Amino acid sequence: MRNYEPAATDNLGRDMTIVRLIRLRREKQKARRCAAALVLGSIVTSITMITSTSGDSRYLVAPLLMLACLVAVYTAVLWSRDGRLPVFEVGTLLVAATFVYSAVPLLGFIAMGHQWAPWVDNRLLAYPFDAYEIALFGWRDALYLGTFIGVYLLVRRSVSARSAPLEPVPAPLIAAIVIVVAVLYAYKIAIMVGYGIDFGTPYSSTAELVARVAQMPLVLLQITVIVLAAFLVVKEALLLVMIRKWRSLKWRFILVAVLIVEVIAVAVRMGGRAEAVLLLLAFAALYDRFVRPVRLKWITIGGVLLIAGFLIQGHLRGLLTLRELTISNALTTSNEFQSLFTTSYDLYQRKHLGVLGPVPWQIYASDFYLLVPQQLLPFAKIDPAEWYLDVLGIRGKGVGFMFGVMSQAVLGLDWIELIIRGAVLGVAFGALHRWYVRHASSFWATLFYLFVGIWSFYTFRATTFWFVHFIVYEFVPVMIVIKTVEYALRRGYLVELGGRGAVYPAATQ
């Protein structure tokens, strides 16, 4: 009797492939329609808003709308190419961060009307409110962002890691991550007990914290800084492990509980918020990559809530009470985004008024020697942010300001420099994405890609390549330590199983 099962199986497999291809084609067609609607909607909205705005406000609204259109075009291009929103992507995280750091100050200045608000960054009070001058910085942001987007899309091309599964994570690797987390927390507790130092202390107690830190031995302080920096990397590693177990209700509950505890701790203690924000971003990106694609409306809602929470927490730990908070003064009162803008605006004004003084050559070249220890350099290693405090005459007085890419540009080639920096970043991040697509199944490649993505906001908040410092001094050491512990566990486990005549289980899901 003839056996028809292979032919039937082949036909079934062929039919399933055809159905899958048809489904993918329909998804791409739908994505292209949505992408076209997004671009068209942003253009129509921009035209409507610019025509309905008059006076000096139009100066401020125009670059803001251009920034929004650039984000829409970037999103639409990748949406139509890949058939889904580009959420888990280094380029997207950089574009989003640049947009937020550029748009929030402009929104605040629009809300102020035609004069500085009462609680504005006091460095701005030295200059008149000039909507045209302020708007030029918005156009600088748009030029920088547009250059990055154009080059990134060109280098990235149509490559996506949407369907690449993550390789099973070995049990010794999971155990190594847990051990490192436990050691880090034990060290943190020991510092709290031994020196009374809690680095999660509220901002209102910063002076007391600084005084206690000054009493620590220098070597111990340096070790402590490294240990604290390692926390974010190992927490991201745990997120990646747990998100792969999302189908298990137990692991889903644990993951969500960890995130809730992080957010509540920030809200209650009124201390630093960066780690909690970065963990939430990491979770959203990993959820999109390994669970299900995140829809545009949830990205928009989540983004607005995250920025609002960031601003509100910053104001409550500083100048305002909950009763005093309104939408207007949440934007107009001095905040992270306004402060970064003010540094570049202040330097620009000082330079053009001729009161800036000589700028050390190291400020222009800081990206090139950033990673080299001072002991190995034949010249003084100057941090641009510290140099700016010298310009203000407030170094050592317990305050600090970020020195971002716009500050670099206004001291250098200005508009031309922004084009160069945006293009170089576009090439670097586009190449990184293409590298990741080839290694998307690797645990460490995925963790590295995520790490660079969530720290990409430092390309705008600090000097262009400051994020490389985090890679070299945070990610790489943590990876080496975890892999060393994993190797020790693997060797010990193999010896134990070998003595029993057992076979080592390669991995666990």
Short mmCIF file of C-alpha atoms in Angstrom, two decimals:
data_model
loop_
_atom_site.label_atom_id
_atom_site.label_comp_id
_atom_site.label_asym_id
_atom_site.label_seq_id
_atom_site.Cartn_x
_atom_site.Cartn_y
_atom_site.Cartn_z
CA MET A 1 0.00 0.00 0.00
CA ARG A 2 1.29 3.46 -0.91
CA ASN A 3 2.17 5.96 1.79
CA TYR A 4 0.77 9.44 1.03
CA GLU A 5 1.72 11.06 4.35
CA PRO A 6 4.91 12.85 3.13
CA ALA A 7 3.06 14.44 0.25
CA ALA A 8 0.24 15.51 2.54
CA THR A 9 2.74 16.96 4.99
CA ASP A 10 4.53 18.85 2.21
CA ASN A 11 1.24 20.30 1.00
CA LEU A 12 0.27 21.33 4.52
CA GLY A 13 3.64 23.02 5.06
CA ARG A 14 3.36 24.80 1.70
CA ASP A 15 -0.16 25.99 2.54
CA MET A 16 0.97 27.31 5.93
CA THR A 17 3.86 29.16 4.29
CA ILE A 18 1.51 30.75 1.77
CA VAL A 19 -0.90 31.78 4.54
CA ARG A 20 1.99 33.27 6.52
CA LEU A 21 3.24 35.22 3.51
CA ILE A 22 -0.24 36.54 2.78
CA ARG A 23 -0.60 37.63 6.41
CA LEU A 24 2.78 39.38 6.38
CA ARG A 25 1.90 41.13 3.13
CA ARG A 26 -1.38 42.37 4.60
CA GLU A 27 0.40 43.55 7.74
CA LYS A 28 2.90 45.52 5.65
CA GLN A 29 0.15 47.05 3.54
CA LYS A 30 -1.68 48.11 6.70
CA ALA A 31 1.57 49.48 8.15
CA ARG A 32 2.20 51.53 5.01
CA ARG A 33 -1.31 53.01 5.19
CA CYS A 34 -0.85 53.88 8.87
CA ALA A 35 2.59 55.37 8.18
CA ALA A 36 1.23 57.52 5.36
CA ALA A 37 -1.62 58.68 7.60
CA LEU A 38 0.87 59.57 10.34
CA VAL A 39 2.95 61.77 8.03
CA LEU A 40 -0.09 63.36 6.42
CA GLY A 41 -1.66 64.03 9.83
CA SER A 42 1.52 65.64 11.16
CA ILE A 43 1.80 67.89 8.10
CA VAL A 44 -1.86 68.97 8.23
CA THR A 45 -1.63 69.59 11.99
CA SER A 46 1.56 71.63 11.55
CA ILE A 47 0.06 73.80 8.82
CA THR A 48 -3.08 74.37 10.90
CA MET A 49 -1.13 75.33 14.02
CA ILE A 50 1.37 77.60 12.28
CA THR A 51 -1.38 79.51 10.46
CA SER A 52 -3.41 79.92 13.64
CA THR A 53 -0.43 81.27 15.61
CA SER A 54 0.58 84.90 15.45
CA GLY A 55 3.27 87.21 16.76
CA ASP A 56 6.43 86.03 18.44
CA SER A 57 4.79 82.73 19.39
CA ARG A 58 5.08 81.65 15.76
CA TYR A 59 8.88 81.78 16.08
CA LEU A 60 8.72 79.17 18.85
CA VAL A 61 5.97 77.01 17.37
CA ALA A 62 7.65 76.57 13.97
CA PRO A 63 10.76 74.60 15.10
CA LEU A 64 8.62 72.59 17.52
CA LEU A 65 6.38 71.49 14.65
CA MET A 66 9.40 70.71 12.49
CA LEU A 67 10.78 68.45 15.23
CA ALA A 68 7.42 66.65 15.43
CA CYS A 69 7.33 66.19 11.64
CA LEU A 70 10.85 64.75 11.65
CA VAL A 71 9.83 62.20 14.29
CA ALA A 72 6.73 61.34 12.25
CA VAL A 73 8.77 60.83 9.06
CA TYR A 74 11.33 58.65 10.87
CA THR A 75 8.57 56.53 12.40
CA ALA A 76 6.67 56.25 9.11
CA VAL A 77 9.70 55.15 7.09
CA LEU A 78 10.59 52.31 9.46
CA TRP A 79 6.94 51.40 10.04
CA SER A 80 6.39 50.94 6.32
CA ARG A 81 9.72 49.11 5.86
CA ASP A 82 9.37 46.64 8.74
CA GLY A 83 5.61 46.34 9.04
CA ARG A 84 5.68 47.37 12.71
CA LEU A 85 6.62 50.33 14.86
CA PRO A 86 10.37 50.58 15.55
CA VAL A 87 10.24 50.46 19.35
CA PHE A 88 13.15 48.14 20.20
CA GLU A 89 15.69 50.13 18.21
CA VAL A 90 18.66 52.31 19.18
CA GLY A 91 17.77 54.91 16.56
CA THR A 92 14.25 55.26 17.90
CA LEU A 93 15.40 55.73 21.48
CA LEU A 94 17.88 58.41 20.40
CA VAL A 95 15.29 60.19 18.23
CA ALA A 96 12.75 60.12 21.08
CA ALA A 97 15.25 61.46 23.62
CA THR A 98 16.43 64.24 21.30
CA PHE A 99 12.84 65.24 20.57
CA VAL A 100 11.91 65.39 24.27
CA TYR A 101 15.01 67.38 25.27
CA SER A 102 14.34 69.79 22.39
CA ALA A 103 10.55 70.09 22.61
CA VAL A 104 9.95 70.45 26.36
CA PRO A 105 11.93 73.74 26.70
CA LEU A 106 10.14 75.17 23.64
CA LEU A 107 6.76 74.22 25.12
CA GLY A 108 7.78 75.93 28.35
CA PHE A 109 8.81 79.14 26.58
CA ILE A 110 5.53 79.16 24.62
CA ALA A 111 3.63 78.79 27.91
CA MET A 112 5.56 81.74 29.39
CA GLY A 113 4.13 84.16 26.84
CA HIS A 114 6.61 86.96 26.20
CA GLN A 115 8.51 87.09 29.49
CA TRP A 116 10.45 84.80 31.78
CA ALA A 117 8.34 82.87 34.30
CA PRO A 118 8.90 83.49 38.05
CA TRP A 119 10.69 80.17 38.66
CA VAL A 120 12.61 79.97 35.41
CA ASP A 121 16.28 78.94 35.47
CA ASN A 122 17.85 82.08 36.95
CA ARG A 123 20.69 82.09 34.40
CA LEU A 124 18.12 83.17 31.79
CA LEU A 125 17.24 86.28 33.78
CA ALA A 126 20.51 87.88 32.68
CA TYR A 127 19.12 88.17 29.14
CA PRO A 128 15.91 89.60 27.66
CA PHE A 129 13.21 87.19 26.50
CA ASP A 130 13.88 87.04 22.76
CA ALA A 131 11.60 84.56 20.99
CA TYR A 132 13.62 84.76 17.79
CA GLU A 133 16.93 83.94 19.51
CA ILE A 134 15.32 81.12 21.48
CA ALA A 135 13.71 79.71 18.33
CA LEU A 136 17.10 79.53 16.61
CA PHE A 137 18.09 76.90 19.16
CA GLY A 138 14.96 74.97 18.23
CA TRP A 139 16.06 75.07 14.60
CA ARG A 140 19.53 73.89 15.64
CA ASP A 141 17.87 70.93 17.34
CA ALA A 142 15.83 70.21 14.20
CA LEU A 143 18.92 70.36 11.98
CA TYR A 144 20.82 68.00 14.27
CA LEU A 145 17.90 65.56 14.54
CA GLY A 146 17.13 65.69 10.82
CA THR A 147 20.76 64.96 9.92
CA PHE A 148 20.86 61.99 12.28
CA ILE A 149 17.58 60.59 10.93
CA GLY A 150 18.62 60.90 7.29
CA VAL A 151 22.01 59.23 7.77
CA TYR A 152 20.69 56.57 10.16
CA LEU A 153 17.93 55.48 7.77
CA LEU A 154 20.44 55.35 4.92
CA VAL A 155 22.96 53.21 6.85
CA ARG A 156 20.37 51.03 8.59
CA ARG A 157 18.49 50.09 5.43
CA SER A 158 15.67 47.52 5.56
CA VAL A 159 17.08 45.18 8.19
CA SER A 160 15.07 44.18 11.25
CA ALA A 161 15.41 41.73 14.13
CA ARG A 162 11.66 41.38 14.66
CA SER A 163 11.53 37.59 14.16
CA ALA A 164 14.88 36.53 15.64
CA PRO A 165 14.31 34.44 18.79
CA LEU A 166 16.64 34.72 21.77
CA GLU A 167 18.76 31.67 22.44
CA PRO A 168 17.90 29.76 25.64
CA VAL A 169 19.59 31.38 28.62
CA PRO A 170 21.91 28.92 30.43
CA ALA A 171 21.05 28.20 34.05
CA PRO A 172 24.57 29.14 35.28
CA LEU A 173 24.21 32.55 33.59
CA ILE A 174 20.94 33.22 35.41
CA ALA A 175 22.53 32.10 38.69
CA ALA A 176 25.56 34.33 38.05
CA ILE A 177 23.35 37.38 37.48
CA VAL A 178 21.44 36.70 40.72
CA ILE A 179 24.69 36.27 42.66
CA VAL A 180 26.10 39.55 41.32
CA VAL A 181 22.86 41.36 42.22
CA ALA A 182 23.03 39.95 45.76
CA VAL A 183 26.68 41.02 46.14
CA LEU A 184 25.91 44.54 44.91
CA TYR A 185 23.06 44.96 47.40
CA ALA A 186 25.21 43.52 50.21
CA TYR A 187 27.92 46.08 49.42
CA LYS A 188 25.38 48.90 49.34
CA ILE A 189 24.00 47.87 52.74
CA ALA A 190 27.54 47.64 54.17
CA ILE A 191 28.26 51.21 53.06
CA MET A 192 25.00 52.38 54.66
CA VAL A 193 25.84 50.65 57.95
CA GLY A 194 29.54 51.54 58.01
CA TYR A 195 29.41 55.15 56.83
CA GLY A 196 25.75 56.11 57.12
CA ILE A 197 25.63 56.85 53.40
CA ASP A 198 22.46 56.21 51.43
CA PHE A 199 22.86 57.23 47.80
CA GLY A 200 19.10 57.18 47.38
CA THR A 201 18.75 60.03 49.85
CA PRO A 202 16.26 62.83 49.07
CA TYR A 203 17.57 65.91 47.26
CA SER A 204 16.77 67.97 50.35
CA SER A 205 19.54 66.08 52.18
CA THR A 206 22.16 66.41 49.44
CA ALA A 207 24.45 68.62 51.54
CA GLU A 208 24.54 66.03 54.33
CA LEU A 209 25.24 63.27 51.79
CA VAL A 210 28.13 65.24 50.26
CA ALA A 211 29.64 65.81 53.71
CA ARG A 212 29.55 62.09 54.55
CA VAL A 213 30.95 61.06 51.17
CA ALA A 214 33.87 63.44 51.73
CA GLN A 215 34.83 61.38 54.81
CA MET A 216 35.17 58.14 52.81
CA PRO A 217 38.65 56.92 51.80
CA LEU A 218 39.28 57.79 48.15
CA VAL A 219 39.81 54.17 47.04
CA LEU A 220 36.61 53.05 48.74
CA LEU A 221 34.72 55.93 47.15
CA GLN A 222 35.99 54.95 43.70
CA ILE A 223 34.92 51.33 44.26
CA THR A 224 31.52 52.51 45.46
CA VAL A 225 30.96 54.60 42.35
CA ILE A 226 31.74 51.57 40.16
CA VAL A 227 29.43 49.33 42.19
CA LEU A 228 26.52 51.78 42.01
CA ALA A 229 27.01 52.14 38.26
CA ALA A 230 26.78 48.35 37.88
CA PHE A 231 23.26 48.19 39.32
CA LEU A 232 21.52 49.33 36.15
CA VAL A 233 23.32 46.79 33.95
CA VAL A 234 22.47 43.81 36.16
CA LYS A 235 18.88 44.97 36.55
CA GLU A 236 18.56 45.17 32.77
CA ALA A 237 19.99 41.65 32.56
CA LEU A 238 17.35 40.45 35.02
CA LEU A 239 14.65 42.19 32.99
CA LEU A 240 15.82 40.38 29.88
CA VAL A 241 15.77 37.02 31.68
CA MET A 242 12.30 37.62 33.15
CA ILE A 243 10.71 39.03 30.00
CA ARG A 244 11.52 35.71 28.28
CA LYS A 245 9.39 34.02 30.93
CA TRP A 246 6.43 36.37 30.41
CA ARG A 247 4.05 33.48 29.67
CA SER A 248 4.48 32.31 33.25
CA LEU A 249 2.11 34.24 35.53
CA LYS A 250 4.58 33.87 38.39
CA TRP A 251 7.42 35.54 36.50
CA ARG A 252 5.09 38.14 35.06
CA PHE A 253 4.00 39.09 38.57
CA ILE A 254 7.60 39.25 39.81
CA LEU A 255 8.70 41.47 36.91
CA VAL A 256 5.82 43.92 37.31
CA ALA A 257 6.30 43.97 41.10
CA VAL A 258 10.00 44.85 40.68
CA LEU A 259 9.12 47.78 38.41
CA ILE A 260 6.41 49.02 40.77
CA VAL A 261 8.82 48.91 43.73
CA GLU A 262 11.39 50.94 41.74
CA VAL A 263 8.83 53.62 40.87
CA ILE A 264 7.37 53.82 44.39
CA ALA A 265 10.86 54.10 45.91
CA VAL A 266 11.61 57.10 43.69
CA ALA A 267 8.25 58.73 44.43
CA VAL A 268 8.52 58.27 48.20
CA ARG A 269 12.20 59.08 48.72
CA MET A 270 12.32 62.04 46.30
CA GLY A 271 15.84 61.16 45.24
CA GLY A 272 17.38 60.35 41.87
CA ARG A 273 14.88 59.17 39.25
CA ALA A 274 17.13 58.25 36.30
CA GLU A 275 17.46 54.55 37.10
CA ALA A 276 13.70 54.02 37.47
CA VAL A 277 12.99 55.88 34.22
CA LEU A 278 15.64 53.90 32.33
CA LEU A 279 14.30 50.61 33.68
CA LEU A 280 10.78 51.51 32.53
CA LEU A 281 12.13 52.33 29.07
CA ALA A 282 14.06 49.06 29.01
CA PHE A 283 10.93 47.12 29.97
CA ALA A 284 8.86 48.79 27.24
CA ALA A 285 11.51 48.05 24.60
CA LEU A 286 11.92 44.42 25.70
CA TYR A 287 8.14 43.92 25.85
CA ASP A 288 7.87 45.08 22.24
CA ARG A 289 10.73 42.81 21.18
CA PHE A 290 9.77 39.59 22.96
CA VAL A 291 6.10 39.73 23.99
CA ARG A 292 4.04 41.69 21.47
CA PRO A 293 4.36 44.88 19.40
CA VAL A 294 3.32 48.02 21.28
CA ARG A 295 0.66 50.10 19.54
CA LEU A 296 1.18 53.77 18.73
CA LYS A 297 -1.53 55.01 21.09
CA TRP A 298 0.05 53.24 24.06
CA ILE A 299 3.48 54.59 23.14
CA THR A 300 2.03 58.10 23.05
CA ILE A 301 0.10 57.74 26.31
CA GLY A 302 3.01 56.06 28.09
CA GLY A 303 5.48 58.66 26.85
CA VAL A 304 3.33 61.59 28.00
CA LEU A 305 2.78 60.01 31.44
CA LEU A 306 6.49 59.24 31.83
CA ILE A 307 7.54 62.81 30.99
CA ALA A 308 4.80 64.26 33.21
CA GLY A 309 5.84 62.05 36.12
CA PHE A 310 9.49 62.97 35.56
CA LEU A 311 8.71 66.70 35.66
CA ILE A 312 6.32 66.48 38.62
CA GLN A 313 8.72 64.44 40.75
CA GLY A 314 11.50 66.89 39.94
CA HIS A 315 9.41 69.89 41.00
CA LEU A 316 8.08 68.27 44.18
CA ARG A 317 11.60 67.51 45.39
CA GLY A 318 12.62 71.10 44.64
CA LEU A 319 10.64 74.32 44.36
CA LEU A 320 6.94 73.47 44.25
CA THR A 321 4.31 71.76 46.36
CA LEU A 322 1.61 69.54 44.90
CA ARG A 323 -0.97 72.31 45.39
CA GLU A 324 1.13 74.79 43.41
CA LEU A 325 1.60 72.49 40.42
CA THR A 326 -0.23 73.28 37.19
CA ILE A 327 0.40 72.18 33.62
CA SER A 328 1.81 75.62 32.87
CA ASN A 329 4.30 75.93 35.72
CA ALA A 330 5.31 72.28 35.36
CA LEU A 331 6.70 73.32 31.98
CA THR A 332 7.91 76.83 32.83
CA THR A 333 9.63 76.16 36.17
CA SER A 334 13.31 75.24 35.96
CA ASN A 335 13.67 71.57 35.08
CA GLU A 336 16.08 69.06 33.57
CA PHE A 337 15.27 70.01 29.98
CA GLN A 338 15.20 73.76 30.53
CA SER A 339 18.49 73.62 32.42
CA LEU A 340 20.25 71.87 29.54
CA PHE A 341 18.89 74.45 27.10
CA THR A 342 19.99 77.28 29.37
CA THR A 343 23.61 76.12 29.47
CA SER A 344 23.92 76.31 25.68
CA TYR A 345 21.93 79.58 25.52
CA ASP A 346 24.09 81.18 28.21
CA LEU A 347 27.32 80.14 26.48
CA TYR A 348 26.01 81.44 23.16
CA GLN A 349 25.13 84.83 24.66
CA ARG A 350 28.44 85.10 26.52
CA LYS A 351 30.36 84.28 23.35
CA HIS A 352 28.53 86.85 21.23
CA LEU A 353 28.72 89.52 23.93
CA GLY A 354 32.48 88.96 24.18
CA VAL A 355 32.45 88.08 27.89
CA LEU A 356 33.12 84.34 27.69
CA GLY A 357 36.88 84.50 27.88
CA PRO A 358 39.33 81.95 26.46
CA VAL A 359 38.02 78.42 25.91
CA PRO A 360 40.57 75.65 26.63
CA TRP A 361 41.32 73.49 23.60
CA GLN A 362 40.41 70.41 25.66
CA ILE A 363 36.74 71.45 25.58
CA TYR A 364 36.68 70.97 21.81
CA ALA A 365 38.51 67.62 21.99
CA SER A 366 36.89 66.13 25.10
CA ASP A 367 35.22 63.29 23.17
CA PHE A 368 38.62 62.02 22.00
CA TYR A 369 40.28 61.64 25.41
CA LEU A 370 37.19 60.96 27.52
CA LEU A 371 38.09 57.32 28.24
CA VAL A 372 41.76 57.88 29.02
CA PRO A 373 42.67 58.18 32.75
CA GLN A 374 44.23 61.50 33.74
CA GLN A 375 47.43 59.72 34.85
CA LEU A 376 48.09 58.63 31.25
CA LEU A 377 47.55 62.04 29.66
CA PRO A 378 50.34 64.62 29.18
CA PHE A 379 47.84 67.45 29.64
CA ALA A 380 45.05 68.42 32.02
CA LYS A 381 41.84 66.43 31.52
CA ILE A 382 39.03 68.99 31.62
CA ASP A 383 35.39 67.98 31.99
CA PRO A 384 33.31 70.50 29.96
CA ALA A 385 30.63 70.58 32.66
CA GLU A 386 33.24 71.41 35.31
CA TRP A 387 34.77 74.07 33.08
CA TYR A 388 31.34 75.69 32.72
CA LEU A 389 31.10 75.92 36.52
CA ASP A 390 34.39 77.83 36.43
CA VAL A 391 32.87 80.20 33.87
CA LEU A 392 30.02 80.86 36.31
CA GLY A 393 32.40 81.01 39.28
CA ILE A 394 30.48 78.40 41.27
CA ARG A 395 32.70 75.32 41.21
CA GLY A 396 32.67 73.47 44.52
CA LYS A 397 29.43 75.08 45.73
CA GLY A 398 27.26 71.96 45.48
CA VAL A 399 25.60 72.74 42.14
CA GLY A 400 26.16 71.42 38.64
CA PHE A 401 24.84 71.79 35.11
CA MET A 402 24.96 69.39 32.19
CA PHE A 403 27.02 70.38 29.17
CA GLY A 404 25.26 68.98 26.09
CA VAL A 405 25.82 68.72 22.37
CA MET A 406 24.29 72.18 21.76
CA SER A 407 26.84 73.69 24.13
CA GLN A 408 29.59 71.92 22.21
CA ALA A 409 28.26 73.30 18.94
CA VAL A 410 27.89 76.95 19.97
CA LEU A 411 31.50 76.97 21.16
CA GLY A 412 32.68 75.33 17.96
CA LEU A 413 31.41 75.40 14.37
CA ASP A 414 27.77 75.83 15.44
CA TRP A 415 25.38 74.79 12.63
CA ILE A 416 28.06 73.00 10.62
CA GLU A 417 29.23 71.10 13.69
CA LEU A 418 25.68 69.93 14.41
CA ILE A 419 25.46 68.47 10.90
CA ILE A 420 28.78 66.67 11.39
CA ARG A 421 27.86 65.32 14.82
CA GLY A 422 24.40 64.20 13.68
CA ALA A 423 25.87 62.44 10.64
CA VAL A 424 28.60 60.67 12.63
CA LEU A 425 26.04 59.44 15.16
CA GLY A 426 23.77 58.29 12.33
CA VAL A 427 26.57 56.17 10.87
CA ALA A 428 27.54 54.75 14.28
CA PHE A 429 24.00 53.86 15.36
CA GLY A 430 23.02 52.57 11.92
CA ALA A 431 26.07 50.27 11.92
CA LEU A 432 25.25 49.14 15.47
CA HIS A 433 21.72 48.20 14.40
CA ARG A 434 22.99 46.17 11.44
CA TRP A 435 25.46 44.40 13.75
CA TYR A 436 22.70 43.58 16.21
CA VAL A 437 20.44 42.12 13.51
CA ARG A 438 23.22 39.60 12.75
CA HIS A 439 23.54 38.70 16.46
CA ALA A 440 19.94 39.17 17.61
CA SER A 441 19.73 35.67 19.11
CA SER A 442 22.57 36.35 21.55
CA PHE A 443 21.78 37.27 25.15
CA TRP A 444 24.79 39.56 25.51
CA ALA A 445 24.31 41.22 22.11
CA THR A 446 20.69 41.97 23.00
CA LEU A 447 21.64 43.33 26.42
CA PHE A 448 24.39 45.50 24.89
CA TYR A 449 22.03 46.85 22.22
CA LEU A 450 19.45 47.66 24.89
CA PHE A 451 22.08 49.29 27.12
CA VAL A 452 23.30 51.60 24.35
CA GLY A 453 19.71 52.42 23.40
CA ILE A 454 18.57 53.57 26.81
CA TRP A 455 21.78 55.58 27.37
CA SER A 456 21.51 57.20 23.92
CA PHE A 457 19.89 60.26 25.51
CA TYR A 458 23.38 61.18 26.72
CA THR A 459 24.34 61.96 23.12
CA PHE A 460 22.21 65.10 23.59
CA ARG A 461 22.38 65.61 27.34
CA ALA A 462 26.18 65.43 27.44
CA THR A 463 28.97 65.50 24.87
CA THR A 464 28.30 63.39 21.78
CA PHE A 465 30.23 60.26 22.70
CA TRP A 466 29.91 60.36 26.47
CA PHE A 467 27.79 57.18 26.27
CA VAL A 468 30.96 55.27 25.28
CA HIS A 469 32.18 55.94 28.83
CA PHE A 470 29.20 53.95 30.15
CA ILE A 471 30.02 51.07 27.81
CA VAL A 472 33.68 50.86 28.83
CA TYR A 473 33.33 51.51 32.56
CA GLU A 474 29.91 50.00 33.29
CA PHE A 475 28.76 47.44 30.75
CA VAL A 476 32.08 45.75 29.98
CA PRO A 477 33.18 45.26 33.65
CA VAL A 478 29.76 43.87 34.62
CA MET A 479 29.79 41.49 31.65
CA ILE A 480 33.27 40.26 32.58
CA VAL A 481 32.29 39.69 36.23
CA ILE A 482 29.06 37.87 35.35
CA LYS A 483 30.76 35.68 32.74
CA THR A 484 33.53 34.86 35.24
CA VAL A 485 30.99 33.80 37.88
CA GLU A 486 29.07 31.85 35.23
CA TYR A 487 32.28 30.07 34.19
CA ALA A 488 33.01 29.12 37.80
CA LEU A 489 29.48 27.83 38.30
CA ARG A 490 29.57 25.92 35.04
CA ARG A 491 32.88 24.25 35.90
CA GLY A 492 31.68 23.32 39.37
CA TYR A 493 28.38 21.98 38.06
CA LEU A 494 30.12 19.95 35.34
CA VAL A 495 32.51 18.41 37.86
CA GLU A 496 29.63 17.48 40.15
CA LEU A 497 27.55 15.99 37.35
CA GLY A 498 30.59 14.21 35.89
CA GLY A 499 31.18 12.50 39.20
CA ARG A 500 27.60 11.22 39.14
CA GLY A 501 27.84 10.14 35.52
CA ALA A 502 25.14 12.66 34.57
CA VAL A 503 24.83 14.84 31.50
CA TYR A 504 24.94 18.63 31.96
CA PRO A 505 21.72 20.36 30.90
CA ALA A 506 22.85 23.01 28.40
CA ALA A 507 20.22 25.64 29.05
CA THR A 508 16.86 26.52 30.47
CA GLN A 509 14.17 28.67 28.97
#
